[in-house]
PDB file of C-alpha atoms and ligand atoms in Angstrom:
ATOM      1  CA  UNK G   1      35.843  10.011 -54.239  1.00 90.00           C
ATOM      2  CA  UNK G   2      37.777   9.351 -50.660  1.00 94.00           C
ATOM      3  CA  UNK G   3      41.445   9.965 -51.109  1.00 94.00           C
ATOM      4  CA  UNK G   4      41.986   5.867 -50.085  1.00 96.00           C
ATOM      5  CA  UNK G   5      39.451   5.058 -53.628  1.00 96.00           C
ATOM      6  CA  UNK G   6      41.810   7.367 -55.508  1.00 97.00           C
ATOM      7  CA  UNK G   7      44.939   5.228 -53.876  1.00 97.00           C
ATOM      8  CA  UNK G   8      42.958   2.427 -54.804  1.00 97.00           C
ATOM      9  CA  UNK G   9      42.520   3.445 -58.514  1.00 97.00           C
ATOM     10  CA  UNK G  10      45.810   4.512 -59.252  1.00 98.00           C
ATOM     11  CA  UNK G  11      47.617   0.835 -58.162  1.00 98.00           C
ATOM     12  CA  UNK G  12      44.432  -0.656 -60.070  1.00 98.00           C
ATOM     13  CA  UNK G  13      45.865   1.087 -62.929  1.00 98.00           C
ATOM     14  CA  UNK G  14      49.460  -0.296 -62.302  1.00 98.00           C
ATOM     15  CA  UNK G  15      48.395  -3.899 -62.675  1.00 98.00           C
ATOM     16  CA  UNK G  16      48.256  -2.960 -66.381  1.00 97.00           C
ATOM     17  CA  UNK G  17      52.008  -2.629 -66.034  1.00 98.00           C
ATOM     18  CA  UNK G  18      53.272  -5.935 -64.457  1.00 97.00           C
ATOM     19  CA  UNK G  19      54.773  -8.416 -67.039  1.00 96.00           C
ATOM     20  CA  UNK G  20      53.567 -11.931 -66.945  1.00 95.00           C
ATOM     21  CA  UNK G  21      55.586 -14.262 -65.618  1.00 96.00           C
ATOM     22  CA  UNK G  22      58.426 -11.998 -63.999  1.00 97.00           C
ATOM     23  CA  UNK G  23      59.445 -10.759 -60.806  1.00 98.00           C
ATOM     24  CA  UNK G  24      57.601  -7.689 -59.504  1.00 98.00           C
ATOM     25  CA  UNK G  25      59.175  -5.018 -57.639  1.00 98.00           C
ATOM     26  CA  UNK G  26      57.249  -3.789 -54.818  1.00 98.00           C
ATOM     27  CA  UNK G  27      56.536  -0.347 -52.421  1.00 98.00           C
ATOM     28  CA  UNK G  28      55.349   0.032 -48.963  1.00 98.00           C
ATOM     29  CA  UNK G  29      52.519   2.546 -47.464  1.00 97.00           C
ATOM     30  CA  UNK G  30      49.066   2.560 -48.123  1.00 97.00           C
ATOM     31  CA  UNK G  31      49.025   3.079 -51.678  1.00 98.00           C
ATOM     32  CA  UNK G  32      51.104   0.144 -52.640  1.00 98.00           C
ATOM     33  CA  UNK G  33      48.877  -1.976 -50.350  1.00 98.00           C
ATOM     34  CA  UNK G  34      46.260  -1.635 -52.398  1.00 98.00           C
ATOM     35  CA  UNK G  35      48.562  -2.619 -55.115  1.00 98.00           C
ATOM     36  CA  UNK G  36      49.457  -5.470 -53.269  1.00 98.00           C
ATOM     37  CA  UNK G  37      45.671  -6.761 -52.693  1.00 98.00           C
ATOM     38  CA  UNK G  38      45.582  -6.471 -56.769  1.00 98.00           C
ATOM     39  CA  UNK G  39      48.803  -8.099 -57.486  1.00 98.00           C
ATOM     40  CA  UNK G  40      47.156 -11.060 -55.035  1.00 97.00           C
ATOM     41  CA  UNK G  41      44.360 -11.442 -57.732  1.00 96.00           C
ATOM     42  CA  UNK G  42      46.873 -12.078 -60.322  1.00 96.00           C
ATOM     43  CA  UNK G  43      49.650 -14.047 -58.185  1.00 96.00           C
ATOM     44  CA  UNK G  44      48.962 -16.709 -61.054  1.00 96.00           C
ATOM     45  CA  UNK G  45      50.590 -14.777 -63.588  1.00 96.00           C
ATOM     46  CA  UNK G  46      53.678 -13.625 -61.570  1.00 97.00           C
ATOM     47  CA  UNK G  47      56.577 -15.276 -60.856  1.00 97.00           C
ATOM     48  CA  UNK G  48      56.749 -13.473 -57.154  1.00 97.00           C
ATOM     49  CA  UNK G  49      57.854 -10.301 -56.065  1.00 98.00           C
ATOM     50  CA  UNK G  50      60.051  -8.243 -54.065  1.00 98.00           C
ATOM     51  CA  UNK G  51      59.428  -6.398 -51.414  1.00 98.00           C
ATOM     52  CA  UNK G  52      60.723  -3.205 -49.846  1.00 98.00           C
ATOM     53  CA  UNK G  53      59.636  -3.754 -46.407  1.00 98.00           C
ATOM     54  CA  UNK G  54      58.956  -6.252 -43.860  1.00 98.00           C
ATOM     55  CA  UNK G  55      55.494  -4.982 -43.735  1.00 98.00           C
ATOM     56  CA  UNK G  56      55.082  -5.262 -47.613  1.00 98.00           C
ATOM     57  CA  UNK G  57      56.604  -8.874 -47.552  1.00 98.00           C
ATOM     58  CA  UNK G  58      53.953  -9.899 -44.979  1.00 98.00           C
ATOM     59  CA  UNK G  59      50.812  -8.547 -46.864  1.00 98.00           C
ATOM     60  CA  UNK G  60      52.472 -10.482 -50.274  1.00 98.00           C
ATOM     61  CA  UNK G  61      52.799 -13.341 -48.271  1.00 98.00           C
ATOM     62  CA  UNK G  62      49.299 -13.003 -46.873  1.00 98.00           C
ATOM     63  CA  UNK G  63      48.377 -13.210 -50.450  1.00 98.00           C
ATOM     64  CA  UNK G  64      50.039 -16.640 -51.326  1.00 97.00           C
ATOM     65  CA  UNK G  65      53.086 -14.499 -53.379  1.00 98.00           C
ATOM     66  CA  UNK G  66      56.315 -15.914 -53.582  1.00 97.00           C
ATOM     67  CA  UNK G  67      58.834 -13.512 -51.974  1.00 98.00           C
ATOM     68  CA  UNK G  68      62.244 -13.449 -53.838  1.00 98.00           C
ATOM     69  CA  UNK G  69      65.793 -11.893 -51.917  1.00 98.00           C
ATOM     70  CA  UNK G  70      66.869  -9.019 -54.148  1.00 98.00           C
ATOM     71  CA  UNK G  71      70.532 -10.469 -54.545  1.00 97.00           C
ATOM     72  CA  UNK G  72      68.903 -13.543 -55.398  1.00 96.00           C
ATOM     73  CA  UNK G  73      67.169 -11.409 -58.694  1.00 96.00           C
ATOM     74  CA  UNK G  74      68.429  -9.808 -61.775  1.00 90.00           C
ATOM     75  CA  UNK G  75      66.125  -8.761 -63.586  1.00 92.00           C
ATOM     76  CA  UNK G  76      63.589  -6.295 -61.920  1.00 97.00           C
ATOM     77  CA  UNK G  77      61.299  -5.081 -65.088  1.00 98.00           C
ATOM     78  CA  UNK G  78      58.853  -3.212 -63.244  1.00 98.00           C
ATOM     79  CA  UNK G  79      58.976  -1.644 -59.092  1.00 98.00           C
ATOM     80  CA  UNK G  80      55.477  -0.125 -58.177  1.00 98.00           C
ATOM     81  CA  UNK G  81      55.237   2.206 -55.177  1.00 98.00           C
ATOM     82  CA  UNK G  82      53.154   5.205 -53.802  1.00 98.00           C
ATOM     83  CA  UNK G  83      55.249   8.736 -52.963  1.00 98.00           C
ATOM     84  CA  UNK G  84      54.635  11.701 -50.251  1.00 98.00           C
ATOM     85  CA  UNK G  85      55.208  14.291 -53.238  1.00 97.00           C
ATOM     86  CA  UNK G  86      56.051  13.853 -56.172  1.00 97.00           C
ATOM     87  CA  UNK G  87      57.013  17.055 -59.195  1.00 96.00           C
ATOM     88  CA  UNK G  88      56.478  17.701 -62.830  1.00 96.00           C
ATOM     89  CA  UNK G  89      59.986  15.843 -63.450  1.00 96.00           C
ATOM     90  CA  UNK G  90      59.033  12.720 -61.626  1.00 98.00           C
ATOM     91  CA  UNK G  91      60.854  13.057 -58.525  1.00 97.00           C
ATOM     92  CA  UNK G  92      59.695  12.693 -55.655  1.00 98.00           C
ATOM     93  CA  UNK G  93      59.990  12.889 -51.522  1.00 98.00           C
ATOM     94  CA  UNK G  94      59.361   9.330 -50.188  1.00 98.00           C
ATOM     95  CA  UNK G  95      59.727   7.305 -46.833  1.00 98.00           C
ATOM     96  CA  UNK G  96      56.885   8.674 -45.051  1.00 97.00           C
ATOM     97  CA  UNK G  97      56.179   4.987 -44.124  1.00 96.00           C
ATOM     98  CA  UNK G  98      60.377   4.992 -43.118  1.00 97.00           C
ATOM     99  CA  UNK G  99      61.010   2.738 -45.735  1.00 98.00           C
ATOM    100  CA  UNK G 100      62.927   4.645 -48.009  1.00 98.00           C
ATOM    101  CA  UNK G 101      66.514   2.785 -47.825  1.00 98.00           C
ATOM    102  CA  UNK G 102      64.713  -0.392 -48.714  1.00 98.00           C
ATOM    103  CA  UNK G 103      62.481   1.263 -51.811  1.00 98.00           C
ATOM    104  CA  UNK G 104      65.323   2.977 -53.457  1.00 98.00           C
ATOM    105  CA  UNK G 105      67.219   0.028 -53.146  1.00 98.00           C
ATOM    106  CA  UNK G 106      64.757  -2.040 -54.736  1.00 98.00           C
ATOM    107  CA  UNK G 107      63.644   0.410 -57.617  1.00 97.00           C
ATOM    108  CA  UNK G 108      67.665   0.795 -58.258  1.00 97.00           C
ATOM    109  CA  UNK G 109      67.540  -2.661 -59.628  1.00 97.00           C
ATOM    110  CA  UNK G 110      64.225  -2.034 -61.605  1.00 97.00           C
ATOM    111  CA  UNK G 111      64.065  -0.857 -64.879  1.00 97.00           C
ATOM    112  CA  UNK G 112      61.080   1.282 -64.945  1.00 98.00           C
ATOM    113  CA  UNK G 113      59.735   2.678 -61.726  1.00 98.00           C
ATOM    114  CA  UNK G 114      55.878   3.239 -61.569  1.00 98.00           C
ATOM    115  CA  UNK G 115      54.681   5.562 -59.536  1.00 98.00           C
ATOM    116  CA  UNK G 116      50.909   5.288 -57.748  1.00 98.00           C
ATOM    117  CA  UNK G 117      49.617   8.706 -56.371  1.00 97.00           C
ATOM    118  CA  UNK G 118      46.709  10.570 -55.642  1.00 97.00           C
ATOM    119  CA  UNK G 119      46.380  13.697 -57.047  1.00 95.00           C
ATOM    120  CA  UNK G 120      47.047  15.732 -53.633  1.00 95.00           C
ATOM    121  CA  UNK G 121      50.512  14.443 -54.278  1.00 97.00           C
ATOM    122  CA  UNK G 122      52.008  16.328 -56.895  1.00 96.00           C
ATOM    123  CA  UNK G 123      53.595  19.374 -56.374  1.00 96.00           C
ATOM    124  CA  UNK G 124      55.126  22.715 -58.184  1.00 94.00           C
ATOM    125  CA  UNK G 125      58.277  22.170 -55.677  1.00 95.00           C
ATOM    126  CA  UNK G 126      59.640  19.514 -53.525  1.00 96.00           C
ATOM    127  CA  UNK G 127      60.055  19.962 -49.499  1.00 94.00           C
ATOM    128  CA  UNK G 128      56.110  20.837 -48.036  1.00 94.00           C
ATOM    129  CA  UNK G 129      56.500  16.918 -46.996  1.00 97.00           C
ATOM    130  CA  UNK G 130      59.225  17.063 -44.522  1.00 98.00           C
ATOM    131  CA  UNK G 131      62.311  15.130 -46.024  1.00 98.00           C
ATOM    132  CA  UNK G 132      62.576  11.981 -44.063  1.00 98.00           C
ATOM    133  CA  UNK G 133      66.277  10.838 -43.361  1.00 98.00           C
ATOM    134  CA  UNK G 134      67.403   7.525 -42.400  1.00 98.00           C
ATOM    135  CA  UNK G 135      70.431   7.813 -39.880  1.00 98.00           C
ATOM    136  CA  UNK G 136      72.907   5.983 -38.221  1.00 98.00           C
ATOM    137  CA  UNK G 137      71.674   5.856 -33.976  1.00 98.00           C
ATOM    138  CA  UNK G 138      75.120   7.025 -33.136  1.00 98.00           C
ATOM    139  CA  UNK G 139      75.500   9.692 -35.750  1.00 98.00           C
ATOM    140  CA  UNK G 140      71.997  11.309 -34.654  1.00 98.00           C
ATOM    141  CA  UNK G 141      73.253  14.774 -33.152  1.00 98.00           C
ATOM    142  CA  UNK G 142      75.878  14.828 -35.731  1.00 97.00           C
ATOM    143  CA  UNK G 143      73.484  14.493 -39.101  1.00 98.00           C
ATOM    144  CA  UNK G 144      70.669  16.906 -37.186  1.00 98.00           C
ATOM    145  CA  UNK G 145      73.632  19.358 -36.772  1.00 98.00           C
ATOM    146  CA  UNK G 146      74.944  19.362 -40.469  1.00 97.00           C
ATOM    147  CA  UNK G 147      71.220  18.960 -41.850  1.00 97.00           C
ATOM    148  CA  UNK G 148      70.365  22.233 -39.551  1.00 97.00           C
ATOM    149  CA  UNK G 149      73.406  23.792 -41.108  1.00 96.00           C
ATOM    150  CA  UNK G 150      71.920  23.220 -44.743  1.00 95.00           C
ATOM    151  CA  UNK G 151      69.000  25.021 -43.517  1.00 95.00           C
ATOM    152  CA  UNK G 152      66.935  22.461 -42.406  1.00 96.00           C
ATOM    153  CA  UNK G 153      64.817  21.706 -39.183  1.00 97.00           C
ATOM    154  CA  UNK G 154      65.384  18.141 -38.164  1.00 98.00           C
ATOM    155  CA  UNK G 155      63.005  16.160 -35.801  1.00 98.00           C
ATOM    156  CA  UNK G 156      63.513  12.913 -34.426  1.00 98.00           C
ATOM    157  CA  UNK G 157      60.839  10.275 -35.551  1.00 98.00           C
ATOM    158  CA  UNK G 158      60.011   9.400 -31.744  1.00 97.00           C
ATOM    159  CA  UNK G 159      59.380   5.663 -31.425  1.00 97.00           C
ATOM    160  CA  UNK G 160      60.373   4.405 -34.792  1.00 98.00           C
ATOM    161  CA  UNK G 161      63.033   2.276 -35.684  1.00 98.00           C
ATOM    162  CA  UNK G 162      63.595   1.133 -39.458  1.00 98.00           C
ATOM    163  CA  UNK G 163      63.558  -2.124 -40.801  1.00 98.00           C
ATOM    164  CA  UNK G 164      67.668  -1.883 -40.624  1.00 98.00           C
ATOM    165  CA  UNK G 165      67.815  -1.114 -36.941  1.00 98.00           C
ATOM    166  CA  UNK G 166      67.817   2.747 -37.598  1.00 98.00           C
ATOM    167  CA  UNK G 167      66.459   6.328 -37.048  1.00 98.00           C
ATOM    168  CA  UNK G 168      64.602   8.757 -39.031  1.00 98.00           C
ATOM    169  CA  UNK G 169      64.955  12.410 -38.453  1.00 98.00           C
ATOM    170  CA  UNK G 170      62.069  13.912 -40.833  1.00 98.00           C
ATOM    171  CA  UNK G 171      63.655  17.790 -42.180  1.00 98.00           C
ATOM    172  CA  UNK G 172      61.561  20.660 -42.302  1.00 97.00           C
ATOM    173  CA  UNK G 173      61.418  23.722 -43.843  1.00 95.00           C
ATOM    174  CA  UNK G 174      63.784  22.828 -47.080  1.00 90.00           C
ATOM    175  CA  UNK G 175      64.121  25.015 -50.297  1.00 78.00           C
ATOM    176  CA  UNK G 176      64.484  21.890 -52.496  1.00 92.00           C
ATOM    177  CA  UNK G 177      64.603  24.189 -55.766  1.00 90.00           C
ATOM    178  CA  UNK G 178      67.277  21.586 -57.198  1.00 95.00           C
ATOM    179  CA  UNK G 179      66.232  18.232 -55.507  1.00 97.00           C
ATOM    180  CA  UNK G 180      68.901  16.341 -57.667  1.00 97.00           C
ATOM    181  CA  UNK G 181      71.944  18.463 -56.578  1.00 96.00           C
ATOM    182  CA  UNK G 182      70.032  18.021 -52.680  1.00 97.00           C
ATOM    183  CA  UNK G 183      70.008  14.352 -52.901  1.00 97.00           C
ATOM    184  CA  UNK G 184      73.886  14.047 -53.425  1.00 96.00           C
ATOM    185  CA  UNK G 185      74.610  16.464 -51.232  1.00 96.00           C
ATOM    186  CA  UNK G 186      72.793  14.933 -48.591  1.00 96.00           C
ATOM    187  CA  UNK G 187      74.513  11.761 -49.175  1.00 96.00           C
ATOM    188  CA  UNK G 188      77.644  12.982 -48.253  1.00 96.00           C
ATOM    189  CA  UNK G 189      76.458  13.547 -44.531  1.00 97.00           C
ATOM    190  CA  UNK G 190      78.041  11.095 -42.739  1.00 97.00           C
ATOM    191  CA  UNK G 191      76.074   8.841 -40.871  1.00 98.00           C
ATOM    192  CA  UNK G 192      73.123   9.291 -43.414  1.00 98.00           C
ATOM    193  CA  UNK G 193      72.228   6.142 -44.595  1.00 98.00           C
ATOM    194  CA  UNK G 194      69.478   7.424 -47.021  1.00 98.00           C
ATOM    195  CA  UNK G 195      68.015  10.291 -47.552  1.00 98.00           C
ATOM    196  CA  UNK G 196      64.277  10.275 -48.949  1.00 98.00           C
ATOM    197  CA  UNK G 197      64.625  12.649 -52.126  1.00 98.00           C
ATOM    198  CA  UNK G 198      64.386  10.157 -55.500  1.00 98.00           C
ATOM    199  CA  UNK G 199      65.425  12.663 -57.910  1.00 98.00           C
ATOM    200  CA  UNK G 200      68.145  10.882 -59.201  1.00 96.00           C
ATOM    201  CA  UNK G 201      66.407   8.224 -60.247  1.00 95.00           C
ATOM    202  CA  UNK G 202      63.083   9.417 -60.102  1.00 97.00           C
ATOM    203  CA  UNK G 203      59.755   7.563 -61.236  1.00 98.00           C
ATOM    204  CA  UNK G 204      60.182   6.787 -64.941  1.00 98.00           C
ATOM    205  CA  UNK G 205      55.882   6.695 -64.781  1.00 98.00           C
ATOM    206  CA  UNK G 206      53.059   8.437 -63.015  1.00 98.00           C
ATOM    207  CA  UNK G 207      49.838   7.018 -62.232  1.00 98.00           C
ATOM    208  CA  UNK G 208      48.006   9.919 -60.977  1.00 98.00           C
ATOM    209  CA  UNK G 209      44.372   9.328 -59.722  1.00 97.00           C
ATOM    210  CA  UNK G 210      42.124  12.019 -59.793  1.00 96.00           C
ATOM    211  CA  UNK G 211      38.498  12.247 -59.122  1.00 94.00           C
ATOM    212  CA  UNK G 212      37.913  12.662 -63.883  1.00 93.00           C
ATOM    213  CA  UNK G 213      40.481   9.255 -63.639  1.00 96.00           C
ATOM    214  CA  UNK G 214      43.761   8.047 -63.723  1.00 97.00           C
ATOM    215  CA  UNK G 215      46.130  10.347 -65.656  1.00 97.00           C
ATOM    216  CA  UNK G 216      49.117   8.935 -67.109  1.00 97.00           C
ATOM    217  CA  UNK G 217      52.496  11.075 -67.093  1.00 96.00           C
ATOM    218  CA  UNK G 218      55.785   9.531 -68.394  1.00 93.00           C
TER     219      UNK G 218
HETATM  220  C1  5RP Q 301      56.918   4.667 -47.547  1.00 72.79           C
HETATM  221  C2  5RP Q 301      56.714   5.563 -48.715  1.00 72.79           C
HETATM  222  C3  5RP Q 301      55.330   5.664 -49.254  1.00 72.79           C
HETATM  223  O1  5RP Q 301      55.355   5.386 -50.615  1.00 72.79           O
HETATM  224  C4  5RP Q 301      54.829   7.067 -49.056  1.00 72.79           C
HETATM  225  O2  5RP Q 301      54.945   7.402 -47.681  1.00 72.79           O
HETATM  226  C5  5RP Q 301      53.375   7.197 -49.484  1.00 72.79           C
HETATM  227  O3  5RP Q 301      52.560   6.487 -48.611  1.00 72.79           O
HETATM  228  P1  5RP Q 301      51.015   6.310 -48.820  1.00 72.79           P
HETATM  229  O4  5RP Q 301      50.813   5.504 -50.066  1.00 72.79           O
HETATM  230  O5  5RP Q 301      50.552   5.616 -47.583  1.00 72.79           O
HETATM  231  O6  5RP Q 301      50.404   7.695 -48.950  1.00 72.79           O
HETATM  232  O7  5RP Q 301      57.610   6.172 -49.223  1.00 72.79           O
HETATM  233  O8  5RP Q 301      58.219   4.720 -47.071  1.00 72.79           O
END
């Protein structure tokens, strides 16, 4: 199997998750497009979704989905989305698409996070992926400074700009042994708007496709 049919099984597999007749919570990248093709098939039994991208929103829209505004929603049962690596506690490195600030906003409001991966995702330890960061423009030098200092190597996303107007730098080279302690202490950069670690709140489900099927880990 082609690593896109194993992306392809694994959101197959997350249909099985989406309530009828509620609101579903939805990821951006590759993965969670083919998610999105399958939620399409089933638009009848949904109430609509939300989206954490523009990019996402379009393809749902494509589809005939009704797109709720999260502050319009309060009740999120279910937020499906793919991950750049992803460990044996469920948390993962995400935003390789640079839509991390919107996705962990989203699945912050959802009450069980499903994660879609292919196998080549899952890791022993976090930080092979470089960690993407989403920054303030002005506070660029600054964050790649105090990011350096922690003992990363931060490089500028060249030519990308975020659905909120801002930068990525993408950190390489992190010893992520403790990815929840990371996360925090990440957050207190200032001029970090998100950083990409969900370890906090990691994914309360995997869906991990392989080429024997799609594993389950909760
Ligand atoms: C986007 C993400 C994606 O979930 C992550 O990059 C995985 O992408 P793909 O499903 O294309 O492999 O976090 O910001």
């Amino acid at each position: 199997m082609t690593q896109d049919e194993l992306k392809q099984a694994a959101a197959e597999a997350a249909l099985d998750f989406v309530i009828h007749g509620s609101i579903v919570g939805v990821g951006t990248g590759s993965t969670a497009n083919f998610f999105i093709d399958g939620l399409g098939r089933m638009k009848d039994r949904i109430r609509g979704a939300v989206a954490s991208s523009e990019a996402s929103a379009q393809r749902l829209a494509a589809h005939g989905i009704t797109l709720f505004d999260l502050n319009d929603v309060t009740e999120l049962p279910v937020y499906v989305d793919g991950a750049d690596e992803i460990d044996a506690s469920l948390a993962m490195i995400k935003g390789g698409g640079g839509a991390l600030t919107r996705e962990k906003i989203v699945a912050a409001v959802a009450t069980r996070f499903v994660c879609i991966c292919d196998a080549t995702k899952q890791v022993a330890t976090l930080g092979r992926f470089p960690l993407p960061v989403e920054i303030i423009p002005m506070a660029r030098a600054q964050v790649a400074r105090a990011l350096t200092a922690l003992g990363g190597r931060p490089v500028l996303r060249e030519g990308f700009i975020t659905d909120n107007g801002n930068l990525i730098l993408d950190v390489h080279g992190l010893q992520l042994a403790d990815p929840i302690a990371f996360e925090s202490e990440l957050n207190q950069i200032v001029g970090v708007v998100t950083n990409g670690l969900f370890a906090r709140r990691g994914a309360d489900t995997l869906l991990l496709a392989a080429p024997g099927g799609v594993r389950r880990i909760d």
